[in-house]
mmCIF file of N, CA and C in Angstrom:
data_model
loop_
_atom_site.group_PDB
_atom_site.id
_atom_site.type_symbol
_atom_site.label_atom_id
_atom_site.label_comp_id
_atom_site.label_asym_id
_atom_site.label_seq_id
_atom_site.Cartn_x
_atom_site.Cartn_y
_atom_site.Cartn_z
ATOM 1 N N MET A 1 -9.022 4.789 -27.822
ATOM 2 C CA MET A 1 -10.067 5.195 -26.902
ATOM 3 C C MET A 1 -11.059 6.061 -27.682
ATOM 4 N N LYS A 2 -12.336 5.752 -27.519
ATOM 5 C CA LYS A 2 -13.375 6.511 -28.209
ATOM 6 C C LYS A 2 -13.531 7.886 -27.574
ATOM 7 N N SER A 3 -14.068 8.813 -28.356
ATOM 8 C CA SER A 3 -14.228 10.175 -27.847
ATOM 9 C C SER A 3 -15.167 10.214 -26.640
ATOM 10 N N GLU A 4 -16.183 9.338 -26.608
ATOM 11 C CA GLU A 4 -17.079 9.293 -25.438
ATOM 12 C C GLU A 4 -16.306 8.899 -24.190
ATOM 13 N N ASP A 5 -15.401 7.933 -24.339
ATOM 14 C CA ASP A 5 -14.586 7.495 -23.205
ATOM 15 C C ASP A 5 -13.674 8.617 -22.727
ATOM 16 N N LEU A 6 -13.137 9.361 -23.680
ATOM 17 C CA LEU A 6 -12.274 10.485 -23.332
ATOM 18 C C LEU A 6 -13.049 11.555 -22.580
ATOM 19 N N TRP A 7 -14.264 11.857 -23.040
ATOM 20 C CA TRP A 7 -15.100 12.844 -22.341
ATOM 21 C C TRP A 7 -15.454 12.356 -20.935
ATOM 22 N N ASP A 8 -15.742 11.075 -20.813
ATOM 23 C CA ASP A 8 -16.055 10.514 -19.503
ATOM 24 C C ASP A 8 -14.851 10.625 -18.572
ATOM 25 N N LEU A 9 -13.677 10.361 -19.112
ATOM 26 C CA LEU A 9 -12.442 10.473 -18.345
ATOM 27 C C LEU A 9 -12.222 11.925 -17.896
ATOM 28 N N MET A 10 -12.486 12.858 -18.777
ATOM 29 C CA MET A 10 -12.339 14.278 -18.427
ATOM 30 C C MET A 10 -13.359 14.701 -17.373
ATOM 31 N N ARG A 11 -14.589 14.222 -17.500
ATOM 32 C CA ARG A 11 -15.614 14.545 -16.495
ATOM 33 C C ARG A 11 -15.237 13.976 -15.128
ATOM 34 N N GLU A 12 -14.766 12.753 -15.108
ATOM 35 C CA GLU A 12 -14.373 12.133 -13.847
ATOM 36 C C GLU A 12 -13.171 12.862 -13.242
ATOM 37 N N THR A 13 -12.243 13.294 -14.084
ATOM 38 C CA THR A 13 -11.097 14.067 -13.604
ATOM 39 C C THR A 13 -11.570 15.356 -12.937
ATOM 40 N N ALA A 14 -12.502 16.050 -13.561
ATOM 41 C CA ALA A 14 -13.044 17.286 -12.980
ATOM 42 C C ALA A 14 -13.759 17.001 -11.664
ATOM 43 N N GLU A 15 -14.501 15.908 -11.601
ATOM 44 C CA GLU A 15 -15.220 15.555 -10.372
ATOM 45 C C GLU A 15 -14.237 15.232 -9.245
ATOM 46 N N VAL A 16 -13.187 14.502 -9.554
ATOM 47 C CA VAL A 16 -12.185 14.169 -8.537
ATOM 48 C C VAL A 16 -11.489 15.441 -8.064
ATOM 49 N N GLN A 17 -11.197 16.349 -8.970
ATOM 50 C CA GLN A 17 -10.585 17.623 -8.565
ATOM 51 C C GLN A 17 -11.522 18.394 -7.641
ATOM 52 N N ARG A 18 -12.809 18.362 -7.925
ATOM 53 C CA ARG A 18 -13.797 19.029 -7.066
ATOM 54 C C ARG A 18 -13.796 18.391 -5.672
ATOM 55 N N LEU A 19 -13.787 17.064 -5.629
ATOM 56 C CA LEU A 19 -13.773 16.352 -4.348
ATOM 57 C C LEU A 19 -12.498 16.644 -3.552
ATOM 58 N N ILE A 20 -11.385 16.752 -4.248
ATOM 59 C CA ILE A 20 -10.125 17.087 -3.581
ATOM 60 C C ILE A 20 -10.217 18.485 -2.983
ATOM 61 N N GLY A 21 -10.818 19.418 -3.710
ATOM 62 C CA GLY A 21 -11.027 20.763 -3.183
ATOM 63 C C GLY A 21 -11.894 20.760 -1.936
ATOM 64 N N GLU A 22 -12.965 19.977 -1.963
ATOM 65 C CA GLU A 22 -13.829 19.856 -0.781
ATOM 66 C C GLU A 22 -13.056 19.259 0.399
ATOM 67 N N LEU A 23 -12.217 18.276 0.110
ATOM 68 C CA LEU A 23 -11.425 17.646 1.166
ATOM 69 C C LEU A 23 -10.451 18.654 1.780
ATOM 70 N N ARG A 24 -9.834 19.480 0.941
ATOM 71 C CA ARG A 24 -8.921 20.509 1.462
ATOM 72 C C ARG A 24 -9.660 21.468 2.394
ATOM 73 N N CYS A 25 -10.854 21.898 1.978
ATOM 74 C CA CYS A 25 -11.658 22.791 2.830
ATOM 75 C C CYS A 25 -12.006 22.105 4.148
ATOM 76 N N SER A 26 -12.376 20.855 4.057
ATOM 77 C CA SER A 26 -12.702 20.075 5.251
ATOM 78 C C SER A 26 -11.480 19.930 6.159
ATOM 79 N N ASP A 27 -10.317 19.708 5.548
ATOM 80 C CA ASP A 27 -9.076 19.608 6.323
ATOM 81 C C ASP A 27 -8.796 20.911 7.066
ATOM 82 N N MET A 28 -8.968 22.030 6.367
ATOM 83 C CA MET A 28 -8.710 23.335 7.001
ATOM 84 C C MET A 28 -9.682 23.593 8.144
ATOM 85 N N ALA A 29 -10.908 23.097 8.010
ATOM 86 C CA ALA A 29 -11.913 23.281 9.059
ATOM 87 C C ALA A 29 -11.771 22.247 10.177
ATOM 88 N N GLY A 30 -10.933 21.242 9.939
ATOM 89 C CA GLY A 30 -10.741 20.194 10.931
ATOM 90 C C GLY A 30 -11.900 19.218 11.029
ATOM 91 N N THR A 31 -12.647 19.068 9.939
ATOM 92 C CA THR A 31 -13.837 18.219 9.966
ATOM 93 C C THR A 31 -13.731 16.981 9.076
ATOM 94 N N THR A 32 -12.561 16.712 8.534
ATOM 95 C CA THR A 32 -12.392 15.569 7.634
ATOM 96 C C THR A 32 -12.565 14.262 8.398
ATOM 97 N N THR A 33 -13.337 13.354 7.826
ATOM 98 C CA THR A 33 -13.515 12.029 8.418
ATOM 99 C C THR A 33 -12.714 11.010 7.603
ATOM 100 N N PRO A 34 -12.353 9.877 8.201
ATOM 101 C CA PRO A 34 -11.673 8.831 7.439
ATOM 102 C C PRO A 34 -12.504 8.352 6.240
ATOM 103 N N GLU A 35 -13.828 8.335 6.384
ATOM 104 C CA GLU A 35 -14.707 7.896 5.285
ATOM 105 C C GLU A 35 -14.635 8.877 4.111
ATOM 106 N N GLN A 36 -14.616 10.159 4.430
ATOM 107 C CA GLN A 36 -14.516 11.178 3.385
ATOM 108 C C GLN A 36 -13.166 11.076 2.681
ATOM 109 N N GLU A 37 -12.118 10.910 3.452
ATOM 110 C CA GLU A 37 -10.787 10.784 2.874
ATOM 111 C C GLU A 37 -10.698 9.530 2.007
ATOM 112 N N ARG A 38 -11.295 8.440 2.478
ATOM 113 C CA ARG A 38 -11.264 7.198 1.710
ATOM 114 C C ARG A 38 -12.001 7.342 0.383
ATOM 115 N N ALA A 39 -13.146 8.003 0.411
ATOM 116 C CA ALA A 39 -13.925 8.190 -0.819
ATOM 117 C C ALA A 39 -13.096 8.922 -1.869
ATOM 118 N N VAL A 40 -12.371 9.938 -1.451
ATOM 119 C CA VAL A 40 -11.522 10.686 -2.387
ATOM 120 C C VAL A 40 -10.366 9.814 -2.854
ATOM 121 N N ARG A 41 -9.732 9.104 -1.929
ATOM 122 C CA ARG A 41 -8.608 8.235 -2.315
ATOM 123 C C ARG A 41 -9.045 7.153 -3.299
ATOM 124 N N LEU A 42 -10.222 6.583 -3.066
ATOM 125 C CA LEU A 42 -10.724 5.539 -3.967
ATOM 126 C C LEU A 42 -11.000 6.100 -5.355
ATOM 127 N N ARG A 43 -11.718 7.212 -5.421
ATOM 128 C CA ARG A 43 -12.016 7.823 -6.722
ATOM 129 C C ARG A 43 -10.732 8.217 -7.438
ATOM 130 N N ARG A 44 -9.780 8.747 -6.690
ATOM 131 C CA ARG A 44 -8.515 9.188 -7.287
ATOM 132 C C ARG A 44 -7.719 7.986 -7.802
ATOM 133 N N ALA A 45 -7.687 6.903 -7.043
ATOM 134 C CA ALA A 45 -6.948 5.707 -7.460
ATOM 135 C C ALA A 45 -7.595 5.062 -8.678
ATOM 136 N N ALA A 46 -8.925 4.984 -8.694
ATOM 137 C CA ALA A 46 -9.623 4.410 -9.848
ATOM 138 C C ALA A 46 -9.395 5.270 -11.089
ATOM 139 N N LEU A 47 -9.408 6.585 -10.903
ATOM 140 C CA LEU A 47 -9.147 7.496 -12.025
ATOM 141 C C LEU A 47 -7.724 7.313 -12.541
ATOM 142 N N ALA A 48 -6.770 7.162 -11.648
ATOM 143 C CA ALA A 48 -5.380 6.951 -12.068
ATOM 144 C C ALA A 48 -5.235 5.666 -12.880
ATOM 145 N N GLN A 49 -5.994 4.631 -12.508
ATOM 146 C CA GLN A 49 -5.982 3.383 -13.288
ATOM 147 C C GLN A 49 -6.494 3.631 -14.708
ATOM 148 N N ARG A 50 -7.555 4.439 -14.818
ATOM 149 C CA ARG A 50 -8.105 4.767 -16.133
ATOM 150 C C ARG A 50 -7.128 5.612 -16.947
ATOM 151 N N HIS A 51 -6.466 6.561 -16.297
ATOM 152 C CA HIS A 51 -5.451 7.358 -16.990
ATOM 153 C C HIS A 51 -4.315 6.473 -17.480
ATOM 154 N N LEU A 52 -3.926 5.502 -16.675
ATOM 155 C CA LEU A 52 -2.860 4.585 -17.068
ATOM 156 C C LEU A 52 -3.268 3.792 -18.307
ATOM 157 N N ALA A 53 -4.486 3.291 -18.317
ATOM 158 C CA ALA A 53 -4.966 2.537 -19.488
ATOM 159 C C ALA A 53 -4.927 3.411 -20.736
ATOM 160 N N HIS A 54 -5.330 4.664 -20.589
ATOM 161 C CA HIS A 54 -5.310 5.596 -21.728
ATOM 162 C C HIS A 54 -3.863 5.871 -22.162
ATOM 163 N N ALA A 55 -2.963 6.064 -21.202
ATOM 164 C CA ALA A 55 -1.564 6.331 -21.530
ATOM 165 C C ALA A 55 -0.934 5.153 -22.269
ATOM 166 N N VAL A 56 -1.229 3.959 -21.801
ATOM 167 C CA VAL A 56 -0.695 2.760 -22.460
ATOM 168 C C VAL A 56 -1.256 2.647 -23.882
ATOM 169 N N ALA A 57 -2.546 2.918 -24.035
ATOM 170 C CA ALA A 57 -3.185 2.820 -25.356
ATOM 171 C C ALA A 57 -2.625 3.840 -26.345
ATOM 172 N N THR A 58 -2.252 5.009 -25.842
ATOM 173 C CA THR A 58 -1.760 6.069 -26.730
ATOM 174 C C THR A 58 -0.240 6.167 -26.754
ATOM 175 N N GLY A 59 0.424 5.546 -25.780
ATOM 176 C CA GLY A 59 1.873 5.622 -25.705
ATOM 177 C C GLY A 59 2.382 6.959 -25.188
ATOM 178 N N VAL A 60 1.503 7.748 -24.576
ATOM 179 C CA VAL A 60 1.869 9.079 -24.088
ATOM 180 C C VAL A 60 1.967 9.076 -22.563
ATOM 181 N N ASP A 61 3.072 9.557 -22.040
ATOM 182 C CA ASP A 61 3.294 9.706 -20.593
ATOM 183 C C ASP A 61 3.045 8.421 -19.804
ATOM 184 N N VAL A 62 3.453 7.303 -20.336
ATOM 185 C CA VAL A 62 3.196 6.020 -19.685
ATOM 186 C C VAL A 62 3.895 5.934 -18.333
ATOM 187 N N GLN A 63 5.157 6.358 -18.255
ATOM 188 C CA GLN A 63 5.881 6.271 -16.980
ATOM 189 C C GLN A 63 5.223 7.128 -15.907
ATOM 190 N N LYS A 64 4.811 8.319 -16.270
ATOM 191 C CA LYS A 64 4.156 9.214 -15.321
ATOM 192 C C LYS A 64 2.829 8.609 -14.854
ATOM 193 N N ALA A 65 2.070 8.044 -15.788
ATOM 194 C CA ALA A 65 0.787 7.430 -15.444
ATOM 195 C C ALA A 65 0.989 6.197 -14.563
ATOM 196 N N GLU A 66 2.021 5.412 -14.841
ATOM 197 C CA GLU A 66 2.313 4.242 -14.004
ATOM 198 C C GLU A 66 2.661 4.658 -12.586
ATOM 199 N N ALA A 67 3.479 5.680 -12.449
ATOM 200 C CA ALA A 67 3.878 6.152 -11.117
ATOM 201 C C ALA A 67 2.670 6.694 -10.350
ATOM 202 N N ASP A 68 1.823 7.446 -11.033
ATOM 203 C CA ASP A 68 0.635 8.000 -10.384
ATOM 204 C C ASP A 68 -0.326 6.891 -9.962
ATOM 205 N N ALA A 69 -0.541 5.923 -10.840
ATOM 206 C CA ALA A 69 -1.442 4.809 -10.521
ATOM 207 C C ALA A 69 -0.913 4.016 -9.333
ATOM 208 N N GLU A 70 0.389 3.784 -9.301
ATOM 209 C CA GLU A 70 0.979 3.039 -8.183
ATOM 210 C C GLU A 70 0.871 3.824 -6.878
ATOM 211 N N GLN A 71 1.181 5.109 -6.929
ATOM 212 C CA GLN A 71 1.139 5.921 -5.714
ATOM 213 C C GLN A 71 -0.283 6.029 -5.162
ATOM 214 N N THR A 72 -1.254 6.312 -6.019
ATOM 215 C CA THR A 72 -2.625 6.467 -5.537
ATOM 216 C C THR A 72 -3.189 5.142 -5.039
ATOM 217 N N ALA A 73 -2.823 4.036 -5.686
ATOM 218 C CA ALA A 73 -3.267 2.716 -5.229
ATOM 219 C C ALA A 73 -2.675 2.404 -3.857
ATOM 220 N N MET A 74 -1.391 2.701 -3.693
ATOM 221 C CA MET A 74 -0.741 2.443 -2.421
ATOM 222 C C MET A 74 -1.353 3.297 -1.304
ATOM 223 N N LEU A 75 -1.662 4.563 -1.592
ATOM 224 C CA LEU A 75 -2.263 5.430 -0.577
ATOM 225 C C LEU A 75 -3.632 4.912 -0.136
ATOM 226 N N LEU A 76 -4.439 4.427 -1.076
ATOM 227 C CA LEU A 76 -5.739 3.841 -0.735
ATOM 228 C C LEU A 76 -5.542 2.592 0.109
ATOM 229 N N TRP A 77 -4.663 1.720 -0.320
ATOM 230 C CA TRP A 77 -4.401 0.464 0.381
ATOM 231 C C TRP A 77 -3.922 0.724 1.811
ATOM 232 N N LYS A 78 -2.980 1.629 1.971
ATOM 233 C CA LYS A 78 -2.465 1.956 3.314
ATOM 234 C C LYS A 78 -3.560 2.594 4.178
ATOM 235 N N HIS A 79 -4.374 3.470 3.585
ATOM 236 C CA HIS A 79 -5.479 4.095 4.326
ATOM 237 C C HIS A 79 -6.437 3.021 4.825
ATOM 238 N N ASP A 80 -6.781 2.088 3.944
ATOM 239 C CA ASP A 80 -7.714 1.028 4.325
ATOM 240 C C ASP A 80 -7.127 0.100 5.387
ATOM 241 N N GLN A 81 -5.828 -0.140 5.331
ATOM 242 C CA GLN A 81 -5.192 -0.934 6.381
ATOM 243 C C GLN A 81 -5.282 -0.211 7.717
ATOM 244 N N LEU A 82 -4.969 1.061 7.708
ATOM 245 C CA LEU A 82 -4.960 1.856 8.930
ATOM 246 C C LEU A 82 -6.341 1.971 9.563
ATOM 247 N N HIS A 83 -7.365 2.152 8.716
ATOM 248 C CA HIS A 83 -8.719 2.399 9.217
ATOM 249 C C HIS A 83 -9.640 1.187 9.111
ATOM 250 N N ASP A 84 -9.092 0.047 8.679
ATOM 251 C CA ASP A 84 -9.895 -1.164 8.492
ATOM 252 C C ASP A 84 -11.165 -0.840 7.715
ATOM 253 N N SER A 85 -10.974 -0.199 6.552
ATOM 254 C CA SER A 85 -12.124 0.315 5.811
ATOM 255 C C SER A 85 -12.284 -0.279 4.419
ATOM 256 N N SER A 86 -11.770 -1.476 4.203
ATOM 257 C CA SER A 86 -11.951 -2.130 2.905
ATOM 258 C C SER A 86 -13.426 -2.376 2.639
ATOM 259 N N GLY A 87 -13.811 -2.257 1.386
ATOM 260 C CA GLY A 87 -15.194 -2.533 1.020
ATOM 261 C C GLY A 87 -15.337 -3.827 0.234
ATOM 262 N N GLY A 88 -14.226 -4.337 -0.254
ATOM 263 C CA GLY A 88 -14.249 -5.548 -1.065
ATOM 264 C C GLY A 88 -14.193 -6.807 -0.225
ATOM 265 N N SER A 89 -14.162 -7.933 -0.904
ATOM 266 C CA SER A 89 -14.219 -9.221 -0.211
ATOM 267 C C SER A 89 -12.911 -9.586 0.496
ATOM 268 N N ILE A 90 -11.795 -9.051 0.020
ATOM 269 C CA ILE A 90 -10.510 -9.339 0.661
ATOM 270 C C ILE A 90 -10.034 -8.057 1.343
ATOM 271 N N PRO A 91 -9.958 -8.039 2.672
ATOM 272 C CA PRO A 91 -9.573 -6.817 3.388
ATOM 273 C C PRO A 91 -8.151 -6.358 3.047
ATOM 274 N N ALA A 92 -7.900 -5.088 3.226
ATOM 275 C CA ALA A 92 -6.585 -4.509 2.918
ATOM 276 C C ALA A 92 -5.471 -5.153 3.734
ATOM 277 N N ALA A 93 -5.773 -5.588 4.949
ATOM 278 C CA ALA A 93 -4.755 -6.182 5.816
ATOM 279 C C ALA A 93 -4.421 -7.630 5.458
ATOM 280 N N ASP A 94 -5.168 -8.214 4.538
ATOM 281 C CA ASP A 94 -4.914 -9.597 4.146
ATOM 282 C C ASP A 94 -3.508 -9.708 3.545
ATOM 283 N N PRO A 95 -2.749 -10.747 3.932
ATOM 284 C CA PRO A 95 -1.376 -10.877 3.429
ATOM 285 C C PRO A 95 -1.273 -11.132 1.924
ATOM 286 N N SER A 96 -2.379 -11.424 1.271
ATOM 287 C CA SER A 96 -2.306 -11.634 -0.179
ATOM 288 C C SER A 96 -2.064 -10.333 -0.946
ATOM 289 N N TRP A 97 -2.322 -9.183 -0.310
ATOM 290 C CA TRP A 97 -2.072 -7.889 -0.963
ATOM 291 C C TRP A 97 -0.618 -7.468 -0.746
ATOM 292 N N SER A 98 -0.051 -6.893 -1.779
ATOM 293 C CA SER A 98 1.323 -6.387 -1.699
ATOM 294 C C SER A 98 1.472 -5.263 -2.718
ATOM 295 N N LEU A 99 2.627 -4.641 -2.719
ATOM 296 C CA LEU A 99 2.872 -3.600 -3.720
ATOM 297 C C LEU A 99 2.796 -4.158 -5.139
ATOM 298 N N ALA A 100 3.078 -5.439 -5.282
ATOM 299 C CA ALA A 100 3.060 -6.054 -6.613
ATOM 300 C C ALA A 100 1.656 -6.152 -7.193
ATOM 301 N N ASN A 101 0.624 -6.220 -6.343
ATOM 302 C CA ASN A 101 -0.736 -6.375 -6.869
ATOM 303 C C ASN A 101 -1.697 -5.313 -6.322
ATOM 304 N N VAL A 102 -1.139 -4.193 -5.880
ATOM 305 C CA VAL A 102 -1.979 -3.149 -5.288
ATOM 306 C C VAL A 102 -2.982 -2.578 -6.305
ATOM 307 N N HIS A 103 -2.665 -2.653 -7.593
ATOM 308 C CA HIS A 103 -3.613 -2.195 -8.620
ATOM 309 C C HIS A 103 -4.887 -3.049 -8.595
ATOM 310 N N GLU A 104 -4.716 -4.335 -8.332
ATOM 311 C CA GLU A 104 -5.878 -5.224 -8.240
ATOM 312 C C GLU A 104 -6.736 -4.870 -7.030
ATOM 313 N N TYR A 105 -6.097 -4.369 -5.976
ATOM 314 C CA TYR A 105 -6.845 -3.926 -4.802
ATOM 315 C C TYR A 105 -7.774 -2.773 -5.178
ATOM 316 N N VAL A 106 -7.276 -1.849 -5.979
ATOM 317 C CA VAL A 106 -8.103 -0.719 -6.437
ATOM 318 C C VAL A 106 -9.288 -1.231 -7.243
ATOM 319 N N VAL A 107 -9.049 -2.183 -8.121
ATOM 320 C CA VAL A 107 -10.137 -2.751 -8.927
ATOM 321 C C VAL A 107 -11.182 -3.375 -8.016
ATOM 322 N N GLN A 108 -10.730 -4.154 -7.025
ATOM 323 C CA GLN A 108 -11.664 -4.780 -6.084
ATOM 324 C C GLN A 108 -12.491 -3.725 -5.359
ATOM 325 N N GLU A 109 -11.840 -2.702 -4.857
ATOM 326 C CA GLU A 109 -12.530 -1.679 -4.078
ATOM 327 C C GLU A 109 -13.460 -0.838 -4.942
ATOM 328 N N ALA A 110 -13.046 -0.523 -6.155
ATOM 329 C CA ALA A 110 -13.914 0.243 -7.069
ATOM 330 C C ALA A 110 -15.143 -0.581 -7.436
ATOM 331 N N SER A 111 -14.947 -1.874 -7.657
ATOM 332 C CA SER A 111 -16.079 -2.763 -7.960
ATOM 333 C C SER A 111 -17.044 -2.823 -6.790
ATOM 334 N N ALA A 112 -16.501 -2.944 -5.597
ATOM 335 C CA ALA A 112 -17.352 -3.007 -4.404
ATOM 336 C C ALA A 112 -18.130 -1.706 -4.236
ATOM 337 N N ALA A 113 -17.487 -0.581 -4.470
ATOM 338 C CA ALA A 113 -18.163 0.718 -4.335
ATOM 339 C C ALA A 113 -19.247 0.873 -5.395
ATOM 340 N N THR A 114 -18.978 0.438 -6.603
ATOM 341 C CA THR A 114 -19.969 0.509 -7.676
ATOM 342 C C THR A 114 -21.161 -0.389 -7.352
ATOM 343 N N GLY A 115 -20.893 -1.552 -6.781
ATOM 344 C CA GLY A 115 -21.959 -2.466 -6.387
ATOM 345 C C GLY A 115 -22.841 -1.914 -5.287
ATOM 346 N N ARG A 116 -22.275 -1.005 -4.465
ATOM 347 C CA ARG A 116 -23.056 -0.371 -3.404
ATOM 348 C C ARG A 116 -23.723 0.910 -3.878
ATOM 349 N N GLY A 117 -23.577 1.224 -5.170
ATOM 350 C CA GLY A 117 -24.206 2.427 -5.711
ATOM 351 C C GLY A 117 -23.369 3.671 -5.573
ATOM 352 N N GLU A 118 -22.122 3.533 -5.098
ATOM 353 C CA GLU A 118 -21.213 4.670 -5.040
ATOM 354 C C GLU A 118 -20.597 4.836 -6.418
ATOM 355 N N ARG A 119 -20.012 5.978 -6.631
ATOM 356 C CA ARG A 119 -19.341 6.162 -7.903
ATOM 357 C C ARG A 119 -17.878 6.268 -7.695
#
């Protein structure tokens, strides 16, 4: 991984941590919306996928990164099923999605969000 990619990964990690902090404040105030929660879950799941790729490339903490990527992907997928909030072409409730391919669901949703100008 190039140093620019590493810096980008660190910046995105800091941004996701900031968003999580905002979500906690919103939760305490009782103002959290499903859309706000989904935005954080999506960013967190996409970031976990990037961390996993880095872990595999370096051979460091691969099991931990795999578990985190799976958990965050599953949380996004379940949230989207519950709130019917998929942004990609195949909805979360579609039977083609399962725990075996939930990582692909994150890729689909991140692509859809990027196409809409979200980050």
